[in-house]
């Protein structure tokens, strides 16, 4: 049993008032530490393993409701200094929900409190029953029944059914196996067997309503012993109607006629009794059915009072539930009763032709069965038992059959929605599937009464979880007991975005090739900056949020910088360094000027030639001139004695007469303007020719013509004379040849 003390609530009050955390330390003892615990949730009875350090052999565990602020000390097993185990219990002053786990090595010593909560879930999940099968018909043959009233199962799943004169055995599928008993009052005989019970050794106890006794048989139906006789004394019976055997082997018999319950040991020796005639607490008016739970509490159906009363193993009245009627939780002649492994209470009714289910506190949960002879219907449901799987077998007294109902948990759906301007996901147990800001919704179908835990996960830096709505509230992990189709909504919103800024400059922003520029940058609301463009290849593209760098680009280059805030939003700025190429100054080249004949050539004033007259008939001059320089050459001569024959030269791209004007006029000087190429072998030639000798004799027209030819063409007279001689020879030859032809 749980023990509650004022200390517990004072302890909880101190925790809440001062918000003491796991690292609270006292000067007297080193504080224990809780690192983790498993599982994260479960019903009452769940074994919780706590891992940490500093657990003393005498360490105590307190299980404290977050909502109610109170708690209780629970028995704990200290496995080692780093592990404690205990069984989850429930604070009677708080609902199911979140609980702290608190470990203290001694009263008043430092303690540790879990940083997360254990979720205590529903004690009795919703369970329903559906018709499965049946066996037996009215009759007296093997496998047939005449007014059956009781049913029980052994540890192998064999089914025993008592009717008016015998007990028959069936396998788990309802196939007849054997029987024992006959009509009579001798050992092993029956007059009106109404109840059966089987102990841990598979011995069979049969209650005989009319003979006021209980007989014991082994698993083969062999008579072993009996106890009880007619009467109202200790160990005597007046219309015993039902039997149950607790975990200690004690036998409880409820009597309709004596309005009481008697308790016997496993040998049938009387121990005690409780109950009397009446309608008050602990009194009975035709107690008919009896059962016990895992704590050996006793439940009795009070048929005429239309209620169920609960007693402890000593027969002390604890509580009751039920009133007369046909509504949920009401009764009309309740008869058989059983308690399942989860503490749920099942009650069969004569008058309402049904079986109702209640939780361990007597709260109505569900029902099955209606009046009739069809599958799943009842005329007079009088006997009932459960197998190890929780399936229910119900005896119908008037129809002579046993029906089996299987356990089923109706399914319900929990749908989760995600909304808001931000992004995030929901994780759950059981798993909801993919549930995030992209899918927008997800759902899980679970048995009715399942507890689903939900929490927000995968929050990016730019979003925040606003909280739950619908079946959940707040912002913490949520546990939803899903008893009907329901929904929950998680809202994620974007954080207010502060955009980054970035400035980048180059100083100077225009340089000559080979010079340097300094790149400087600053940013705000940024966590990192990334460079792109023409930054030096030897450096990483990740930059500090402010800084500077000296660069010496060889060509015009752009430097870009993108600075990013914590939410991933970036801002980019750029600067350009213009590089002016350096054009090298060309070196002077040697230019030669050759003057042939008797004349003079001068150059423009920006060039000075040095001349050599040592060669007869030639004057050779040289000068160093920067390529690209424009130079004008001017010839002068004695017009009476010389003729300027023209310009010449062997430099690349310069031929005689190219870009230069020439004249044969004696009274004019010839000029030539050229741009000096980048050629060290530039040669410029000026040619002067001696003019013909003047004569006073009259000249013929031929002489004047020849003189003009010689003057204009600049051909030597010797060549002219030879040319004339050749013409004369050709003329003579022509005359001679024609005469010969004529003589013929």
XYZ file of C-alpha atoms in Angstrom:
744
model
C 0.000 0.000 0.000
C 1.079 3.564 -0.612
C 2.238 5.596 2.351
C 1.725 9.322 2.206
C 3.261 11.696 4.734
C 3.137 15.405 5.349
C 6.786 15.424 4.474
C 5.986 14.596 0.876
C 3.786 17.620 0.358
C 6.167 19.883 2.241
C 8.930 18.517 0.086
C 6.926 19.220 -3.088
C 6.100 22.722 -1.843
C 9.764 23.530 -1.322
C 10.572 22.230 -4.782
C 7.925 24.403 -6.415
C 8.675 27.484 -4.288
C 12.372 27.602 -4.861
C 12.490 25.777 -8.217
C 15.335 23.654 -6.906
C 17.263 22.004 -9.725
C 19.236 18.858 -10.169
C 22.499 20.375 -9.047
C 21.364 21.594 -5.609
C 24.161 20.837 -3.191
C 24.311 20.568 0.562
C 27.423 20.769 2.633
C 26.505 17.499 4.346
C 26.319 15.013 1.439
C 27.289 14.949 -2.223
C 24.197 15.337 -4.374
C 23.110 12.411 -6.567
C 22.736 13.128 -10.270
C 20.036 11.950 -12.692
C 21.290 11.615 -16.253
C 18.348 9.839 -17.860
C 15.461 7.456 -17.313
C 13.520 4.952 -19.427
C 10.830 4.592 -20.603
C 9.508 8.104 -21.177
C 5.871 7.186 -20.518
C 3.630 4.340 -19.396
C 0.706 3.404 -17.147
C 0.741 2.693 -13.442
C 2.867 -0.390 -12.851
C 5.522 0.568 -15.410
C 9.049 -0.246 -14.201
C 11.225 2.846 -14.590
C 15.013 2.607 -14.738
C 16.888 5.738 -13.642
C 20.532 6.204 -14.663
C 22.894 8.665 -13.022
C 25.576 8.737 -10.339
C 26.000 9.075 -6.612
C 23.032 6.879 -5.656
C 23.465 5.656 -2.091
C 22.224 2.192 -1.033
C 19.556 3.966 1.017
C 18.490 6.295 -1.811
C 14.806 7.226 -1.940
C 12.679 7.961 -5.009
C 9.841 10.491 -5.040
C 7.320 10.452 -7.896
C 5.951 13.984 -8.087
C 3.100 15.336 -10.197
C 4.113 18.403 -12.201
C 0.528 19.659 -12.391
C -0.526 19.115 -8.794
C 2.834 19.912 -7.220
C 2.474 16.975 -4.819
C 3.959 13.542 -4.846
C 4.685 10.338 -3.039
C 7.630 8.242 -2.061
C 7.697 4.977 -3.976
C 9.621 1.799 -3.158
C 12.876 1.708 -5.102
C 15.608 -0.829 -5.797
C 19.143 0.596 -5.861
C 20.835 -1.639 -8.431
C 24.131 0.275 -8.195
C 25.428 3.762 -7.524
C 24.465 4.599 -11.108
C 21.105 2.815 -11.450
C 17.802 2.801 -9.563
C 14.597 1.025 -10.519
C 11.071 1.639 -9.283
C 7.474 1.053 -10.338
C 5.361 3.996 -11.450
C 2.484 4.791 -9.090
C -0.143 7.511 -9.124
C -0.636 10.452 -6.808
C -4.281 10.238 -5.666
C -4.450 14.033 -5.591
C -3.418 14.540 -9.225
C -4.542 13.281 -12.643
C -2.578 11.286 -15.127
C 0.090 13.367 -16.790
C 3.646 14.598 -16.244
C 5.690 13.515 -13.225
C 9.131 14.522 -11.965
C 11.485 11.840 -10.712
C 13.360 12.976 -7.587
C 16.163 10.991 -5.931
C 17.503 11.761 -2.431
C 20.048 9.688 -0.542
C 18.530 10.550 2.844
C 15.893 12.815 4.354
C 17.218 16.372 4.372
C 20.157 15.509 2.128
C 20.820 16.941 -1.327
C 18.603 15.548 -4.055
C 18.383 15.342 -7.853
C 15.346 16.064 -9.983
C 14.907 14.814 -13.535
C 15.234 17.476 -16.206
C 12.462 15.850 -18.242
C 9.100 14.432 -17.198
C 7.714 10.915 -17.109
C 4.250 10.805 -18.705
C 1.875 8.659 -16.635
C -0.762 7.377 -19.035
C -4.267 6.003 -18.608
C -4.581 3.039 -16.261
C -7.153 1.093 -18.259
C -7.053 1.560 -22.037
C -10.399 1.287 -23.773
C -11.227 -2.319 -24.662
C -14.328 -3.595 -26.394
C -15.557 -7.103 -27.093
C -17.006 -8.677 -30.216
C -18.814 -11.979 -30.721
C -16.463 -14.737 -31.850
C -18.084 -18.156 -31.584
C -20.270 -20.463 -29.480
C -20.696 -24.081 -28.575
C -23.447 -26.194 -26.980
C -27.163 -26.631 -27.508
C -30.060 -27.676 -25.274
C -29.993 -31.382 -24.501
C -28.532 -34.182 -22.410
C -25.973 -35.670 -24.802
C -22.239 -35.049 -24.717
C -21.576 -31.422 -25.532
C -25.206 -30.459 -24.909
C -26.465 -28.534 -21.893
C -29.483 -28.606 -19.626
C -29.719 -25.320 -17.720
C -25.960 -24.518 -17.681
C -24.957 -22.064 -14.991
C -21.171 -21.850 -14.633
C -17.972 -21.862 -16.723
C -14.251 -21.920 -15.804
C -10.884 -22.432 -17.537
C -7.782 -24.310 -16.443
C -4.169 -23.272 -17.103
C -4.163 -25.175 -20.413
C -7.181 -23.318 -21.738
C -9.601 -26.226 -21.309
C -13.165 -25.090 -20.650
C -15.355 -26.605 -17.917
C -19.139 -26.038 -17.950
C -21.537 -27.042 -15.161
C -25.171 -27.751 -15.979
C -28.062 -29.279 -13.972
C -26.457 -32.693 -13.410
C -22.780 -32.739 -14.454
C -19.571 -30.923 -15.364
C -18.370 -31.241 -18.964
C -14.861 -30.539 -20.249
C -14.143 -28.940 -23.661
C -10.909 -27.926 -25.336
C -10.173 -24.278 -26.098
C -12.109 -24.586 -29.381
C -15.241 -25.810 -27.615
C -14.887 -29.456 -28.667
C -16.245 -31.930 -26.109
C -13.564 -33.912 -24.214
C -15.077 -35.582 -21.161
C -17.410 -35.185 -18.185
C -17.833 -36.102 -14.553
C -20.674 -36.119 -12.026
C -24.193 -37.514 -11.860
C -27.443 -36.527 -10.196
C -27.425 -37.275 -6.482
C -26.105 -36.242 -3.098
C -23.167 -38.627 -2.792
C -19.526 -37.832 -3.257
C -18.997 -36.611 -6.787
C -22.731 -36.207 -7.367
C -24.683 -32.993 -7.922
C -28.101 -31.616 -7.304
C -27.718 -28.088 -8.640
C -24.119 -27.130 -9.504
C -24.075 -23.343 -9.998
C -20.453 -22.234 -9.767
C -16.960 -23.447 -10.721
C -13.431 -22.407 -9.757
C -10.032 -23.867 -10.667
C -6.939 -23.407 -8.497
C -3.285 -23.122 -9.532
C -2.977 -26.946 -9.531
C -5.959 -27.248 -11.884
C -8.107 -28.742 -9.134
C -11.782 -28.083 -9.772
C -14.177 -26.738 -7.131
C -17.921 -27.134 -7.735
C -20.493 -25.195 -5.704
C -23.799 -27.059 -5.228
C -26.594 -24.563 -4.624
C -29.139 -27.098 -3.334
C -26.790 -29.410 -1.399
C -25.060 -26.424 0.290
C -21.573 -27.765 -0.214
C -18.381 -27.321 -2.224
C -16.768 -30.415 -3.781
C -13.151 -30.633 -4.962
C -12.040 -32.735 -7.972
C -8.672 -33.154 -9.684
C -8.147 -32.187 -13.310
C -9.447 -35.576 -14.447
C -12.720 -35.121 -12.538
C -11.847 -37.537 -9.739
C -13.544 -36.645 -6.457
C -11.079 -35.444 -3.766
C -12.963 -33.794 -0.925
C -15.750 -31.477 0.125
C -16.674 -28.923 2.763
C -19.848 -27.155 3.903
C -23.337 -28.196 5.010
C -26.750 -26.604 5.258
C -27.073 -23.927 7.923
C -26.092 -20.427 8.936
C -23.158 -21.247 11.179
C -19.485 -20.774 10.396
C -18.606 -22.983 7.460
C -22.253 -23.729 6.702
C -24.155 -22.582 3.652
C -27.592 -21.412 2.655
C -27.821 -21.339 -1.145
C -24.131 -20.795 -1.977
C -24.089 -19.204 -5.410
C -20.506 -18.401 -6.471
C -16.847 -19.022 -5.648
C -13.446 -17.340 -6.207
C -9.903 -18.375 -5.199
C -7.361 -15.619 -4.506
C -3.625 -15.632 -5.239
C -2.919 -17.181 -1.825
C -5.285 -20.072 -2.441
C -7.956 -18.774 -0.087
C -11.513 -19.665 -1.089
C -14.388 -17.169 -0.927
C -18.029 -18.335 -1.116
C -20.956 -15.935 -1.493
C -24.345 -17.115 -0.174
C -27.703 -15.912 -1.458
C -29.631 -17.199 1.524
C -27.267 -16.100 4.332
C -26.421 -12.761 2.657
C -22.739 -13.131 3.420
C -19.305 -14.117 2.118
C -17.299 -16.829 3.904
C -13.543 -17.257 3.592
C -11.818 -20.682 3.752
C -8.212 -21.776 3.319
C -7.184 -24.067 0.470
C -8.190 -27.107 2.545
C -11.691 -25.785 3.081
C -11.143 -24.760 6.691
C -13.306 -21.846 7.744
C -11.366 -18.586 8.325
C -13.765 -15.646 8.467
C -16.864 -14.036 7.027
C -18.355 -10.624 6.237
C -21.724 -9.237 5.192
C -25.302 -9.356 6.459
C -28.825 -8.898 5.120
C -29.708 -5.354 4.113
C -29.013 -2.541 1.697
C -26.375 -0.651 3.638
C -22.685 -0.574 2.927
C -21.321 -4.096 3.273
C -24.791 -5.653 3.390
C -26.369 -7.908 0.773
C -29.766 -8.691 -0.619
C -29.104 -11.854 -2.607
C -25.377 -11.774 -3.177
C -24.941 -13.867 -6.310
C -21.538 -13.364 -7.944
C -18.030 -12.993 -6.525
C -14.551 -12.236 -7.958
C -11.158 -10.871 -6.851
C -8.502 -8.608 -8.416
C -4.687 -8.778 -8.435
C -4.588 -7.172 -4.968
C -7.052 -9.755 -3.668
C -9.786 -7.173 -3.267
C -13.207 -8.890 -3.344
C -16.107 -7.788 -5.605
C -19.677 -9.055 -4.947
C -22.762 -8.610 -7.131
C -25.710 -7.687 -4.913
C -28.543 -8.823 -7.202
C -31.621 -7.408 -5.454
C -29.805 -4.180 -4.560
C -28.591 -3.826 -8.183
C -25.056 -2.932 -7.218
C -21.479 -4.198 -6.931
C -19.652 -3.842 -3.614
C -15.875 -3.888 -3.146
C -14.097 -5.268 -0.036
C -10.469 -5.796 0.831
C -9.104 -9.284 1.467
C -10.137 -8.995 5.134
C -13.718 -8.237 4.216
C -13.598 -4.522 5.005
C -16.050 -2.548 2.884
C -14.276 -0.175 0.447
C -16.766 1.123 -2.124
C -19.661 0.318 -4.432
C -21.068 1.269 -7.822
C -24.303 0.779 -9.751
C -28.012 1.551 -9.315
C -31.218 0.004 -10.617
C -31.955 0.763 -14.270
C -31.021 -0.001 -17.839
C -28.710 2.927 -18.533
C -24.956 2.797 -18.752
C -23.583 1.758 -15.367
C -27.026 0.695 -14.085
C -28.077 -2.865 -13.325
C -31.085 -5.156 -13.542
C -30.324 -8.313 -11.526
C -26.515 -8.442 -11.850
C -25.251 -12.029 -11.608
C -21.786 -13.133 -12.676
C -18.706 -10.958 -12.159
C -15.016 -11.144 -13.231
C -11.941 -8.900 -13.074
C -9.444 -8.885 -15.969
C -5.666 -8.538 -15.772
C -5.910 -4.748 -16.138
C -8.300 -4.402 -13.222
C -11.387 -3.879 -15.364
C -14.593 -5.277 -13.866
C -17.091 -7.199 -16.006
C -20.658 -7.712 -14.785
C -23.328 -9.914 -16.421
C -27.036 -9.058 -15.952
C -30.122 -11.255 -15.977
C -32.572 -8.448 -16.563
C -30.697 -6.271 -19.099
C -29.337 -9.239 -21.097
C -25.864 -7.770 -21.362
C -22.332 -7.566 -19.944
C -21.032 -4.194 -18.767
C -17.406 -3.208 -18.286
C -16.150 -0.829 -15.581
C -12.647 0.360 -14.752
C -11.032 -0.461 -11.405
C -12.727 2.551 -9.840
C -16.182 1.405 -10.966
C -16.514 3.914 -13.801
C -18.550 2.655 -16.757
C -16.487 1.912 -19.880
C -18.515 -0.105 -22.362
C -20.988 -2.995 -22.818
C -21.966 -5.771 -25.192
C -24.997 -8.009 -25.672
C -28.732 -7.492 -26.186
C -31.876 -9.552 -25.530
C -32.393 -12.393 -27.971
C -31.203 -15.790 -29.207
C -28.910 -14.541 -31.966
C -25.131 -14.411 -31.984
C -23.919 -12.122 -29.213
C -27.396 -11.965 -27.624
C -28.533 -13.272 -24.230
C -31.711 -14.521 -22.580
C -30.244 -15.200 -19.138
C -26.504 -14.537 -18.801
C -25.542 -16.280 -15.528
C -21.957 -17.530 -15.698
C -18.796 -15.865 -17.012
C -15.021 -16.371 -17.106
C -11.958 -14.957 -18.927
C -8.966 -16.609 -20.555
C -5.347 -15.445 -20.423
C -5.882 -13.296 -23.524
C -8.806 -11.470 -21.978
C -11.443 -13.227 -24.098
C -14.776 -13.698 -22.312
C -16.920 -16.822 -22.136
C -20.574 -16.259 -21.117
C -23.074 -18.972 -20.188
C -26.679 -18.464 -21.307
C -28.812 -20.412 -18.806
C -31.999 -20.693 -20.855
C -30.481 -21.150 -24.327
C -28.051 -23.846 -23.194
C -24.928 -22.463 -24.821
C -21.577 -20.797 -24.146
C -20.620 -17.781 -26.249
C -17.093 -16.477 -26.703
C -16.328 -12.789 -27.112
C -12.864 -11.665 -28.162
C -11.028 -8.609 -27.001
C -10.833 -5.781 -29.441
C -9.798 -2.210 -29.072
C -11.752 0.066 -31.396
C -9.515 2.272 -33.405
C -9.549 6.046 -33.453
C -7.525 8.560 -35.440
C -5.330 11.365 -34.208
C -4.615 13.960 -36.889
C -1.852 16.497 -36.470
C -1.760 19.728 -38.447
C 1.127 22.121 -38.930
C 0.519 25.790 -39.601
C 2.274 29.130 -39.314
C 4.815 31.119 -41.283
C 7.790 29.096 -40.086
C 8.962 25.526 -40.573
C 9.299 22.571 -38.239
C 8.283 18.956 -37.688
C 6.382 16.801 -35.207
C 7.696 13.525 -33.833
C 5.414 11.148 -32.010
C 5.079 7.817 -30.264
C 3.396 5.918 -31.894
C 4.834 7.368 -35.081
C 2.582 9.743 -37.037
C 4.603 9.380 -40.203
C 6.095 12.290 -42.116
C 4.717 15.314 -40.334
C 6.353 18.608 -41.250
C 5.772 22.006 -42.796
C 5.805 20.458 -46.264
C 3.242 17.708 -45.664
C 1.137 20.101 -43.500
C -0.723 17.224 -41.810
C -0.355 13.618 -40.762
C -2.382 11.078 -38.848
C -2.129 7.824 -36.966
C -4.865 5.288 -36.284
C -4.500 3.676 -32.878
C -6.584 1.542 -30.533
C -9.007 3.608 -28.505
C -7.414 4.773 -25.277
C -3.862 4.822 -26.665
C -1.628 7.556 -25.325
C 0.216 9.394 -28.115
C 3.122 11.644 -27.164
C 3.992 14.561 -29.440
C 6.886 16.969 -29.502
C 8.220 19.602 -31.880
C 11.535 18.858 -33.629
C 13.784 20.017 -36.481
C 13.414 23.744 -35.870
C 15.598 25.763 -38.256
C 17.346 28.850 -36.970
C 14.778 31.152 -38.561
C 11.701 29.580 -36.955
C 10.201 29.178 -33.492
C 7.624 26.768 -32.080
C 4.646 28.857 -30.957
C 2.803 25.998 -29.268
C 0.032 23.413 -29.459
C -3.685 23.864 -29.918
C -6.576 21.448 -30.151
C -6.073 18.344 -28.005
C -2.753 19.721 -26.720
C -1.741 23.051 -25.253
C 1.438 24.786 -24.194
C 4.869 24.265 -25.734
C 6.173 21.168 -23.942
C 5.953 17.543 -24.993
C 2.264 16.654 -25.142
C 0.599 13.344 -24.233
C -2.861 12.797 -25.720
C -5.122 9.942 -24.622
C -7.000 9.263 -27.851
C -10.501 8.066 -27.001
C -12.156 9.464 -30.122
C -11.124 10.900 -33.458
C -9.343 14.090 -32.541
C -6.768 16.547 -33.803
C -3.897 18.647 -32.575
C -2.207 21.584 -34.277
C 1.412 22.700 -34.014
C 2.212 26.277 -34.997
C 5.644 27.321 -36.220
C 6.356 30.963 -37.047
C 9.307 32.688 -38.633
C 11.513 34.699 -36.356
C 11.665 38.417 -37.161
C 14.367 38.533 -39.826
C 17.122 41.150 -39.441
C 18.753 41.455 -42.838
C 22.520 41.658 -43.013
C 24.354 44.610 -44.569
C 27.761 44.681 -46.196
C 30.027 47.418 -47.602
C 33.207 46.815 -49.559
C 35.653 49.374 -51.005
C 38.963 49.415 -52.882
C 41.612 52.044 -52.228
C 42.735 53.118 -54.702
C 40.222 51.736 -57.133
C 42.419 52.500 -60.162
C 46.055 51.380 -60.295
C 48.790 50.797 -62.797
C 49.847 47.249 -63.499
C 52.165 46.060 -60.733
C 50.751 48.394 -58.091
C 48.591 47.339 -55.084
C 45.125 48.205 -53.841
C 43.617 47.638 -50.362
C 40.206 45.890 -50.214
C 38.272 46.767 -47.019
C 34.837 45.528 -45.906
C 32.406 45.777 -43.019
C 29.055 44.066 -42.330
C 26.257 44.038 -39.772
C 23.868 41.272 -38.632
C 26.039 38.681 -40.328
C 27.680 35.532 -38.980
C 29.920 34.750 -41.939
C 30.973 36.253 -45.250
C 31.891 34.369 -48.420
C 34.018 35.851 -51.184
C 33.711 35.387 -54.915
C 35.161 36.953 -58.018
C 38.875 37.731 -58.372
C 40.040 37.247 -54.788
C 43.486 35.656 -54.547
C 43.179 31.948 -55.301
C 45.446 30.992 -52.434
C 42.902 32.153 -49.818
C 39.692 30.494 -48.636
C 36.403 31.932 -49.822
C 35.274 32.287 -46.184
C 35.924 35.722 -44.735
C 35.471 37.415 -41.425
C 32.493 39.729 -41.147
C 34.904 42.684 -41.409
C 38.506 43.029 -42.517
C 40.890 44.138 -45.217
C 43.211 42.567 -47.761
C 45.981 43.930 -49.987
C 45.736 42.795 -53.604
C 47.871 43.427 -56.720
C 45.790 42.412 -59.739
C 47.374 42.417 -63.175
C 44.080 43.060 -64.922
C 40.904 44.902 -63.995
C 39.281 42.751 -61.260
C 36.000 42.610 -59.326
C 35.849 41.542 -55.676
C 32.422 40.360 -54.380
C 31.430 39.516 -50.790
C 28.203 37.839 -49.608
C 27.525 38.161 -45.883
C 24.914 35.826 -44.327
C 22.865 36.146 -41.134
C 21.956 33.325 -38.733
C 18.799 32.604 -40.681
C 20.663 32.002 -43.921
C 19.730 35.283 -45.597
C 22.610 36.878 -47.477
C 23.544 40.296 -48.836
C 26.147 40.824 -51.586
C 28.340 43.834 -52.388
C 31.178 44.275 -54.890
C 34.034 46.617 -55.735
C 36.214 46.829 -58.838
C 39.907 47.665 -59.157
C 40.699 49.092 -62.587
C 44.209 48.251 -63.776
C 45.837 50.595 -66.326
C 48.459 48.730 -68.369
C 51.966 50.300 -68.581
C 53.058 50.845 -72.231
C 56.854 50.654 -72.418
C 58.702 53.622 -74.053
C 60.154 52.386 -77.356
C 63.935 52.577 -77.698
C 65.441 54.691 -80.535
C 66.412 52.795 -83.677
C 69.229 53.544 -86.098
C 68.070 55.282 -89.254
C 70.489 55.590 -92.206
C 70.364 58.253 -94.923
C 72.326 57.682 -98.113
C 72.761 60.573 -100.580
C 73.877 59.406 -104.017
C 75.197 61.974 -106.448
C 75.715 65.641 -106.128
C 72.909 67.067 -104.000
C 71.839 67.737 -100.483
C 69.105 66.281 -98.229
C 68.050 67.831 -94.949
C 65.675 66.445 -92.213
C 63.103 68.214 -90.101
C 64.444 70.044 -87.133
C 63.456 67.308 -84.588
C 66.080 64.900 -85.983
C 69.817 65.440 -86.264
C 71.772 63.236 -88.667
C 75.552 62.772 -88.492
C 77.012 62.503 -91.995
C 80.177 60.990 -93.525
C 81.452 62.331 -96.896
C 84.481 60.059 -97.144
C 83.098 57.988 -100.027
C 83.284 59.638 -103.453
C 79.793 60.111 -104.904
C 78.057 59.119 -101.655
C 77.209 60.829 -98.418
C 76.223 58.437 -95.596
C 74.351 59.821 -92.577
C 72.929 58.162 -89.416
C 70.622 59.218 -86.580
C 68.940 57.535 -83.543
C 65.199 58.136 -83.807
C 62.359 56.858 -81.623
C 59.992 54.674 -83.664
C 56.774 56.451 -84.489
C 58.514 59.793 -84.989
C 57.385 61.633 -88.128
C 60.388 62.963 -90.108
C 60.296 65.106 -93.224
C 63.228 64.893 -95.633
C 63.852 67.687 -98.164
C 66.287 67.461 -101.094
C 68.067 70.468 -102.714
C 70.379 70.529 -105.760
C 71.968 72.720 -108.395
C 69.266 72.882 -110.941
C 71.678 73.667 -113.709
C 73.956 70.726 -113.191
C 71.900 68.082 -111.407
C 68.585 66.391 -111.470
C 66.964 64.773 -108.330
C 66.325 61.194 -109.387
C 63.944 60.249 -106.533
C 63.706 58.587 -103.162
C 64.552 55.027 -102.371
C 65.174 52.755 -99.416
C 65.086 49.245 -98.209
C 63.156 49.567 -94.965
C 60.090 47.401 -94.421
C 56.983 48.922 -95.928
C 58.816 51.750 -97.710
C 59.339 51.614 -101.423
C 60.532 54.277 -103.767
C 57.839 56.835 -104.223
C 55.670 55.515 -101.348
C 54.134 58.332 -99.325
C 56.561 60.727 -100.910
C 56.121 63.203 -103.754
C 58.811 63.450 -106.371
C 59.498 66.149 -108.976
C 61.805 66.662 -111.885
C 61.319 70.377 -111.798
C 64.681 71.929 -111.371
C 63.261 74.908 -109.669
C 61.567 72.864 -106.905
C 62.935 70.807 -104.077
C 61.441 67.284 -103.484
C 60.231 66.304 -99.982
C 59.348 62.991 -98.305
C 57.647 62.575 -94.917
C 57.694 59.170 -93.222
C 56.937 57.721 -89.790
C 59.968 55.900 -88.509
C 59.163 52.173 -88.008
C 60.471 50.047 -85.137
C 63.166 48.663 -87.425
C 66.894 49.027 -86.709
C 67.676 48.742 -90.456
C 65.757 51.724 -91.759
C 67.507 53.153 -94.834
C 66.517 56.255 -96.786
C 68.121 56.972 -100.122
C 68.188 60.215 -102.090
C 69.484 59.939 -105.707
C 70.860 62.843 -107.688
C 71.679 62.659 -111.464
C 74.031 64.919 -113.438
C 72.126 67.149 -115.818
C 72.964 67.050 -119.644
C 75.684 69.538 -120.936
C 74.210 72.684 -122.469
C 74.910 73.436 -126.289
C 74.637 76.707 -128.283
C 74.099 74.978 -131.673
C 70.614 74.873 -132.997
C 68.920 71.689 -132.100
C 66.699 69.522 -134.159
C 63.343 68.268 -133.070
C 64.892 64.826 -132.444
C 67.536 66.320 -130.281
C 64.950 68.196 -128.269
C 62.907 65.001 -127.857
C 65.878 62.978 -126.723
C 66.925 65.664 -124.333
C 63.453 65.669 -122.842
C 63.535 61.898 -122.482
C 66.905 62.020 -120.821
C 65.754 64.822 -118.521
C 62.439 63.361 -117.596
C 63.445 59.693 -117.387
C 66.880 60.324 -115.992
C 68.374 57.845 -118.538
C 72.089 58.166 -119.268
C 72.960 59.417 -122.723
C 74.964 56.305 -123.468
C 71.818 54.217 -123.160
C 69.990 56.601 -125.450
C 72.648 56.299 -128.198
C 72.581 52.492 -127.990
C 68.791 52.518 -128.183
C 68.857 54.716 -131.351
C 71.439 52.458 -133.007
C 69.250 49.430 -132.441
C 66.287 51.172 -134.023
C 68.347 52.061 -137.133
C 69.525 48.457 -137.511
C 65.978 47.196 -137.314
C 64.836 49.704 -139.968
C 67.666 48.715 -142.392
C 66.921 45.049 -141.912
C 63.277 45.641 -142.635
C 64.046 47.518 -145.918
C 66.443 44.831 -147.159
C 64.051 42.019 -146.479
C 61.196 43.765 -148.301
C 63.318 44.447 -151.370
C 64.279 40.832 -151.682
C 60.691 39.857 -151.598
C 59.897 42.443 -154.274
C 62.676 41.196 -156.638
C 61.260 37.874 -156.617
